[in-house]
Coordinates of C-alpha atoms and ligand atoms in Angstrom, one line a residue:
M1 CA 12.1 12.5 -10.2
E2 CA 10.0 14.3 -12.8
N3 CA 8.3 17.5 -12.1
F4 CA 5.1 16.0 -10.8
N5 CA 3.7 16.8 -7.5
A6 CA 1.0 14.4 -6.4
A7 CA -0.1 16.6 -3.5
N8 CA -0.6 19.6 -5.8
E9 CA -2.6 17.4 -8.1
I10 CA -5.0 16.5 -5.3
Q11 CA -5.2 20.0 -4.0
D12 CA -6.1 21.6 -7.3
L13 CA -9.2 19.5 -7.6
Q14 CA -12.3 21.4 -6.6
Y15 CA -15.7 20.1 -5.8
F16 CA -18.5 21.8 -3.9
G17 CA -21.4 20.5 -1.9
E18 CA -25.0 21.0 -3.0
F19 CA -25.4 24.3 -1.1
G20 CA -21.9 25.5 -1.8
G21 CA -20.5 23.4 1.0
V22 CA -16.7 23.2 1.0
N23 CA -17.0 19.4 1.0
P24 CA -19.0 17.6 -1.7
S25 CA -22.4 16.3 -0.6
I26 CA -22.7 12.7 0.3
S27 CA -24.9 10.8 -2.0
D28 CA -27.2 8.7 0.2
S29 CA -28.8 6.6 -2.5
S30 CA -28.2 3.1 -4.0
T31 CA -30.3 3.9 -7.1
Y32 CA -31.0 6.9 -9.3
T33 CA -34.0 8.1 -11.3
F34 CA -34.0 8.8 -15.0
L35 CA -36.1 11.3 -16.8
S36 CA -36.4 9.1 -19.8
A37 CA -36.4 5.4 -20.2
K38 CA -34.1 5.7 -23.2
T39 CA -31.3 7.3 -21.0
M40 CA -31.6 4.3 -18.6
F41 CA -31.1 1.9 -21.5
D42 CA -28.1 3.9 -22.8
T43 CA -26.6 4.0 -19.3
F44 CA -26.7 0.2 -19.1
E45 CA -25.0 0.0 -22.4
G46 CA -22.3 2.3 -21.1
N47 CA -23.3 5.2 -23.5
A48 CA -24.6 7.8 -21.1
D49 CA -21.6 9.5 -19.5
G50 CA -22.3 11.3 -16.2
C51 CA -25.5 9.4 -15.4
Y52 CA -25.7 7.3 -12.3
L53 CA -27.5 4.0 -12.4
Y54 CA -26.9 2.0 -9.3
S55 CA -24.3 2.5 -6.6
R56 CA -22.5 -0.8 -7.1
H57 CA -21.5 0.6 -10.5
S58 CA -20.7 4.1 -9.4
S59 CA -21.8 6.9 -7.1
P60 CA -20.9 10.6 -7.0
M61 CA -18.8 10.4 -3.8
N62 CA -16.9 7.3 -4.9
L63 CA -16.2 9.1 -8.1
Y64 CA -14.8 12.2 -6.3
L65 CA -12.5 10.0 -4.2
S66 CA -11.5 8.0 -7.2
Q67 CA -10.7 11.1 -9.1
A68 CA -8.5 12.5 -6.4
L69 CA -6.6 9.2 -6.1
A70 CA -6.2 9.1 -9.9
K71 CA -4.7 12.6 -9.7
M72 CA -2.4 11.4 -7.0
E73 CA -1.1 8.5 -9.0
N74 CA -1.1 10.3 -12.3
T75 CA -3.6 8.0 -14.1
E76 CA -6.6 8.8 -16.2
A77 CA -9.0 7.1 -13.8
A78 CA -9.4 5.1 -10.7
N79 CA -12.0 3.1 -8.8
V80 CA -12.4 2.8 -5.1
T81 CA -13.3 -0.5 -3.4
A82 CA -14.4 -1.7 -0.1
S83 CA -10.9 -3.0 0.8
G84 CA -7.4 -3.3 -0.5
M85 CA -8.1 -6.9 -1.2
G86 CA -11.2 -5.9 -3.1
A87 CA -9.0 -3.9 -5.4
I88 CA -6.3 -6.5 -5.8
T89 CA -8.7 -9.4 -6.5
S90 CA -10.8 -7.3 -9.0
V91 CA -7.7 -6.2 -10.9
L92 CA -6.2 -9.7 -11.1
M93 CA -9.5 -11.4 -12.0
Q94 CA -10.1 -8.8 -14.7
L95 CA -6.7 -9.4 -16.3
C96 CA -6.2 -13.1 -15.8
K97 CA -8.5 -15.9 -17.0
A98 CA -8.3 -19.7 -16.9
G99 CA -5.0 -20.9 -18.4
D100 CA -3.1 -17.6 -17.6
H101 CA 0.1 -17.2 -15.6
I102 CA 1.2 -14.5 -13.2
I103 CA 4.7 -13.5 -12.1
S104 CA 4.7 -12.1 -8.5
S105 CA 7.3 -10.9 -6.1
R106 CA 7.6 -13.5 -3.3
T107 CA 7.6 -10.8 -0.6
I108 CA 4.1 -9.5 -0.7
Y109 CA 1.2 -8.9 1.6
G110 CA 0.0 -12.2 3.2
G111 CA -3.5 -11.9 1.9
T112 CA -2.3 -11.3 -1.7
Y113 CA 0.0 -14.2 -1.4
A114 CA -2.8 -16.5 -0.2
F115 CA -5.0 -15.3 -3.0
L116 CA -2.4 -16.1 -5.6
K117 CA -1.1 -19.3 -4.0
N118 CA -4.4 -20.9 -2.9
F119 CA -7.4 -19.2 -4.4
L120 CA -6.5 -18.8 -8.0
P121 CA -5.0 -22.3 -8.9
P122 CA -8.4 -24.0 -8.8
F123 CA -9.5 -21.5 -11.5
N124 CA -6.4 -22.6 -13.4
I125 CA -4.4 -19.4 -12.9
E126 CA -0.9 -20.2 -11.7
T127 CA 1.6 -17.9 -10.1
S128 CA 5.5 -18.0 -10.1
F129 CA 6.8 -16.3 -6.9
L130 CA 10.3 -14.8 -7.4
D131 CA 12.8 -12.4 -6.0
I132 CA 11.4 -9.6 -8.2
N133 CA 14.7 -7.7 -8.5
N134 CA 16.3 -10.8 -10.0
F135 CA 15.6 -9.7 -13.6
E136 CA 17.2 -12.8 -15.2
A137 CA 14.9 -15.0 -13.2
V138 CA 11.9 -12.9 -14.0
E139 CA 12.6 -13.0 -17.7
A140 CA 13.3 -16.7 -17.6
S141 CA 10.0 -17.4 -16.0
I142 CA 7.9 -15.6 -18.6
Q143 CA 5.7 -18.0 -20.5
P144 CA 3.4 -17.4 -23.6
N145 CA 0.4 -17.3 -21.2
T146 CA 2.0 -14.8 -18.7
K147 CA -0.2 -11.8 -18.4
V148 CA 1.1 -9.7 -15.5
I149 CA 4.0 -8.9 -13.2
Y150 CA 2.8 -8.1 -9.7
C151 CA 4.8 -6.5 -6.9
E152 CA 4.8 -4.0 -4.1
S153 CA 6.9 -0.8 -4.5
V154 CA 8.1 -1.2 -0.9
S155 CA 7.4 -4.8 0.2
N156 CA 5.7 -6.1 3.2
P157 CA 7.2 -6.8 5.7
L158 CA 10.8 -6.7 4.5
L159 CA 10.8 -3.3 3.0
E160 CA 12.5 -4.4 -0.2
V161 CA 12.1 -1.9 -3.0
A162 CA 11.2 -3.1 -6.4
D163 CA 13.0 -1.6 -9.4
L164 CA 10.0 -0.5 -11.2
K165 CA 11.9 1.0 -14.2
R166 CA 13.6 -2.3 -14.9
L167 CA 10.4 -4.3 -14.4
S168 CA 8.3 -2.0 -16.6
A169 CA 10.9 -2.4 -19.4
I170 CA 10.5 -6.1 -19.2
C171 CA 6.7 -5.7 -19.3
R172 CA 7.0 -3.5 -22.4
K173 CA 9.2 -6.1 -24.1
Y174 CA 6.9 -9.0 -23.5
N175 CA 3.6 -7.1 -23.6
L176 CA 2.7 -7.7 -19.9
K177 CA 1.0 -5.4 -17.4
L178 CA 2.9 -4.2 -14.4
I179 CA 0.7 -4.0 -11.3
V180 CA 2.2 -2.3 -8.3
D181 CA 0.8 -2.2 -4.8
N182 CA 1.9 1.2 -3.5
T183 CA 0.3 0.9 -0.1
F184 CA 3.6 1.4 1.8
S185 CA 4.7 4.5 -0.1
P186 CA 1.8 6.8 -1.1
L187 CA 3.3 10.2 -2.3
N188 CA 6.8 8.8 -1.7
I189 CA 6.8 6.8 -5.0
S190 CA 4.7 7.4 -8.1
P191 CA 4.8 4.0 -9.9
I192 CA 3.1 5.3 -13.1
L193 CA 6.0 7.7 -13.7
L194 CA 8.3 4.7 -13.5
G195 CA 6.3 2.8 -16.1
A196 CA 3.7 0.8 -14.1
D197 CA 0.3 0.2 -15.7
I198 CA -1.9 -0.2 -12.7
V199 CA -1.3 1.1 -9.1
I200 CA -3.2 -0.3 -6.2
H201 CA -3.6 1.0 -2.6
S202 CA -5.1 -0.4 0.6
L203 CA -6.7 2.9 1.7
T204 CA -6.9 1.3 5.1
K205 CA -3.3 2.3 5.8
F206 CA -1.6 5.7 5.3
I207 CA -4.1 7.2 2.9
N208 CA -7.0 7.1 5.3
G209 CA -4.6 7.1 8.3
S210 CA -7.1 6.9 11.1
S211 CA -7.5 3.1 11.4
D212 CA -11.3 3.4 11.4
T213 CA -12.1 1.7 8.1
V214 CA -10.9 -0.6 5.4
G215 CA -10.8 0.6 1.8
G216 CA -9.0 0.1 -1.5
V217 CA -8.4 1.6 -4.9
Y218 CA -6.9 0.8 -8.3
C219 CA -5.6 3.6 -10.5
A220 CA -5.3 2.9 -14.2
S221 CA -6.3 4.0 -17.7
Q222 CA -9.9 5.0 -18.3
E223 CA -10.4 2.0 -20.5
F224 CA -9.3 -0.5 -17.9
V225 CA -11.4 1.1 -15.2
D226 CA -14.4 1.1 -17.5
D227 CA -13.7 -2.6 -18.3
T228 CA -13.8 -3.5 -14.6
K229 CA -17.1 -1.8 -14.3
N230 CA -18.7 -3.3 -17.3
V231 CA -22.2 -4.7 -16.4
N232 CA -21.6 -7.8 -18.5
N233 CA -18.1 -8.9 -17.6
G234 CA -16.4 -6.4 -15.3
A235 CA -14.7 -8.0 -12.4
C236 CA -15.5 -5.2 -10.0
M237 CA -19.1 -4.7 -11.1
L238 CA -19.7 -8.5 -10.8
L239 CA -17.7 -9.3 -7.7
G240 CA -19.1 -6.3 -6.0
P241 CA -16.5 -4.9 -3.5
T242 CA -18.3 -1.6 -3.4
M243 CA -17.2 1.1 -1.0
D244 CA -20.0 2.9 0.9
S245 CA -20.4 6.6 0.1
F246 CA -20.2 7.7 3.7
R247 CA -16.8 6.0 4.0
S248 CA -15.5 7.5 0.8
A249 CA -16.5 10.9 2.1
S250 CA -14.5 10.4 5.3
I251 CA -11.5 9.0 3.4
L252 CA -11.5 12.0 1.0
K253 CA -11.3 14.3 4.0
N254 CA -8.4 12.4 5.5
L255 CA -6.6 12.4 2.2
R256 CA -6.3 16.2 2.5
T257 CA -3.6 15.9 5.1
L258 CA -1.7 13.0 3.6
H259 CA 1.3 15.1 2.5
I260 CA 1.8 16.5 6.0
R261 CA 1.4 13.1 7.7
I262 CA 3.7 11.2 5.3
R263 CA 6.5 13.8 6.0
Q264 CA 6.1 13.3 9.7
H265 CA 5.9 9.5 9.5
S266 CA 9.1 9.5 7.4
Y267 CA 10.9 12.0 9.7
N268 CA 10.2 10.0 12.8
A269 CA 11.0 6.7 11.2
L270 CA 14.4 7.9 9.9
Y271 CA 15.2 9.4 13.3
L272 CA 14.6 6.1 15.1
A273 CA 16.2 4.0 12.5
E274 CA 19.5 6.0 12.5
R275 CA 19.7 5.8 16.3
F276 CA 18.7 2.1 16.6
E277 CA 21.4 1.3 14.1
K278 CA 24.0 3.3 16.0
D279 CA 23.0 1.4 19.1
G280 CA 23.9 -1.8 17.3
L281 CA 20.3 -3.1 16.8
K282 CA 19.3 -5.0 13.8
V283 CA 17.2 -2.4 12.1
S284 CA 16.1 -2.2 8.5
Y285 CA 14.9 1.0 6.9
P286 CA 15.2 2.1 3.2
G287 CA 16.4 5.5 4.4
L288 CA 19.6 3.9 5.9
P289 CA 22.6 3.7 3.6
S290 CA 23.0 0.1 5.0
H291 CA 19.7 -0.9 3.5
K292 CA 20.3 -2.9 0.3
N293 CA 17.9 -0.9 -1.7
H294 CA 18.8 2.6 -0.3
E295 CA 20.2 3.9 -3.6
L296 CA 17.4 2.4 -5.6
M297 CA 14.8 4.0 -3.4
K298 CA 16.5 7.3 -3.7
S299 CA 16.4 7.1 -7.4
M300 CA 12.7 6.4 -7.4
M301 CA 11.3 8.6 -4.7
H302 CA 10.0 12.1 -4.3
E303 CA 12.6 13.3 -1.9
E304 CA 10.4 15.8 0.1
Y305 CA 8.3 12.9 1.4
G306 CA 11.2 10.8 2.7
F307 CA 11.6 7.0 2.9
G308 CA 8.2 6.2 4.5
G309 CA 7.0 5.3 7.9
L310 CA 7.8 1.6 8.1
L311 CA 10.9 0.0 9.7
T312 CA 11.7 -3.4 11.0
L313 CA 13.7 -4.6 13.9
D314 CA 14.9 -8.1 14.5
A315 CA 14.5 -9.0 18.2
G316 CA 16.2 -12.4 17.8
T317 CA 13.3 -14.7 18.8
T318 CA 9.5 -14.5 18.9
E319 CA 9.7 -14.6 22.7
K320 CA 11.9 -11.5 22.8
A321 CA 9.9 -9.7 20.2
N322 CA 6.7 -10.4 22.2
E323 CA 8.3 -9.2 25.4
L324 CA 9.5 -6.0 23.8
M325 CA 6.1 -5.3 22.2
E326 CA 4.2 -5.9 25.4
L327 CA 6.5 -3.6 27.3
M328 CA 6.3 -0.8 24.7
Q329 CA 2.6 -1.0 24.8
Q330 CA 2.6 -0.7 28.6
E331 CA 4.8 2.3 28.3
N332 CA 2.3 3.8 25.9
L333 CA 4.8 3.9 23.0
G334 CA 2.4 2.4 20.6
Y335 CA -0.1 -0.5 20.1
L336 CA 0.6 -4.2 19.6
A337 CA -1.6 -4.3 16.4
V338 CA -1.4 -5.2 12.8
S339 CA -1.9 -2.5 10.1
L340 CA -0.1 0.7 9.5
G341 CA -0.3 4.4 8.9
F342 CA -2.0 5.3 12.2
Y343 CA -1.1 8.4 14.2
K344 CA 0.2 6.1 16.9
T345 CA 3.0 3.7 16.4
L346 CA 1.8 0.2 15.7
F347 CA 4.0 -2.9 16.0
S348 CA 3.5 -6.6 15.2
C349 CA 5.6 -9.7 14.8
S350 CA 5.3 -10.4 11.0
G351 CA 5.9 -14.1 11.1
S352 CA 3.1 -14.8 13.5
S353 CA 0.6 -12.2 12.1
T354 CA 0.4 -10.5 8.7
S355 CA 2.8 -12.9 7.0
S356 CA 1.5 -16.1 8.8
E357 CA -0.2 -17.2 5.6
I358 CA 3.3 -17.8 4.2
P359 CA 4.6 -21.3 5.2
E360 CA 7.5 -21.2 7.6
E361 CA 10.2 -22.6 5.2
E362 CA 9.2 -20.0 2.7
R363 CA 9.3 -17.2 5.3
E364 CA 12.8 -18.3 6.2
A365 CA 13.9 -18.3 2.6
M366 CA 12.6 -14.8 2.2
G367 CA 14.3 -13.6 5.4
I368 CA 11.3 -13.1 7.5
S369 CA 12.8 -14.2 10.8
D370 CA 10.8 -15.3 13.8
G371 CA 11.8 -12.2 15.9
L372 CA 11.1 -9.7 13.1
I373 CA 9.0 -6.8 14.4
R374 CA 7.4 -4.5 11.9
F375 CA 7.0 -0.9 13.2
S376 CA 4.6 1.6 11.6
I377 CA 6.0 4.7 13.2
G378 CA 3.4 7.2 14.3
L379 CA 3.2 11.0 14.2
D380 CA 4.8 11.5 17.6
H381 CA 5.4 15.2 18.2
D382 CA 8.6 14.6 20.3
I383 CA 10.4 11.7 18.6
A384 CA 13.6 12.2 20.8
R385 CA 11.5 11.4 23.8
T386 CA 10.0 8.4 22.1
Y387 CA 13.5 7.2 21.2
E388 CA 14.7 7.4 24.8
K389 CA 11.7 5.5 26.1
M390 CA 12.0 2.9 23.4
K391 CA 15.7 2.4 24.2
E392 CA 14.8 1.8 27.9
C393 CA 12.4 -1.0 26.7
M394 CA 15.2 -2.5 24.6
L395 CA 17.6 -2.4 27.5
K396 CA 15.0 -3.8 30.0
T397 CA 14.3 -6.8 27.7
G398 CA 18.0 -7.4 27.0
I399 CA 17.5 -6.8 23.2
L400 CA 20.0 -4.1 23.7
N401 CA 22.7 -4.5 26.3
S402 CA 24.4 -1.6 27.9
Q403 CA 27.8 -3.0 27.2
K404 CA 27.2 -2.9 23.5
I405 CA 26.2 0.8 23.7
H406 CA 29.4 1.6 25.7
S407 CA 31.6 -0.2 23.2
I408 CA 30.3 1.9 20.4
F409 CA 30.9 5.3 22.1
Ligands
PLP501 C1 -3.2 -4.1 4.2 C2 -2.6 -4.4 2.9 C3 -3.4 -4.9 1.8 C4 -4.8 -5.4 2.0 O1 -5.6 -4.3 2.2 P1 -7.0 -4.4 3.0 O2 -7.5 -3.0 3.0 O3 -6.7 -4.9 4.4 O4 -7.9 -5.3 2.2 C5 -2.7 -5.1 0.6 N1 -1.5 -4.8 0.4 C6 -0.7 -4.2 1.4 C7 0.7 -3.9 1.1 C8 -1.2 -4.0 2.6 O5 -0.5 -3.5 3.6

């Protein structure tokens, strides 16, 4: 990858608190005074840079966090939102109006899928869902009214990697915007360097990393971010998914350790994936040469951060998956919970949880099998010990049988 280090970019930003505090002061106000009425008018018109008006539009702490995330994603600007869905819906509503068409990867977060599939059509915005790395199919489905191509850099829950260089070339050719949800791979992948126009994160996951809040961000050009905040027709200004200043302060502090956490998540996930695979389990992880997008991910990622903290394991049936997850929770190996990026391992059965918005036949076509467990691997200090304990659970539930292990060694 290019000589760009997102963690350095974040670290080089300095801002001090009101009394020289090492953290910026939290702005505890929804509205701001003006010394002159004229400045207030200019601010409404968008002509008074650096003036705060009302906190749904912007607030100092939200701007600090936005600026750090813009640095991380190598964009001119960014805007934080109250949730990842707040960012996704604002961006799509800003770019697409009645009569427009969207091309989306079919393997995306369940909430995004439901928004595109169910919420937008009554507003006369239609979406074609495709295998996003089938470039012929993508090009063939472009219509005169197509505005955007939407995908996740590493998809949920199947961990398919989108070829962002190829997709951005298609976008250039047809004058479309490439929107990439990079929630699964912060620091691992820099979509802007690969040609994306807008990068979105659910801050709820790795970036905040402590599972104590929801949050989101979109990183884009200054012009686009300004458009979304326009008081007359900006999607984010008018839909109002505003993050609270106290929350953005706490997320900014957690962002400080992201580079260390991502390395440990990736190290632990690769450790487990390699061993599970050797044991003969059906494991999928982009860091394994057996993963269909292994080479692609290698060509796109910043090597020092690894292949990310997510892996999937097919337990065969929902019953087996549930049995295994309950046992692992009893053994204190992690929590049976949705979401990801926590210090503790989290696991859930995708088909019956975060991808349940997707109808069963479509899940099957995508390869989301009933027994598919998604693991967000934690920051475990002793991953060898975790592996041994997990293997015991696999043996106890019969997902792994001892004969199989013997036949391999
Ligand atoms: C969780 C998630 C979202 C939604 O984010 P929220 O913060 O829950 O609104 C979007 N995309 C991906 C890939 C996610 O994992």
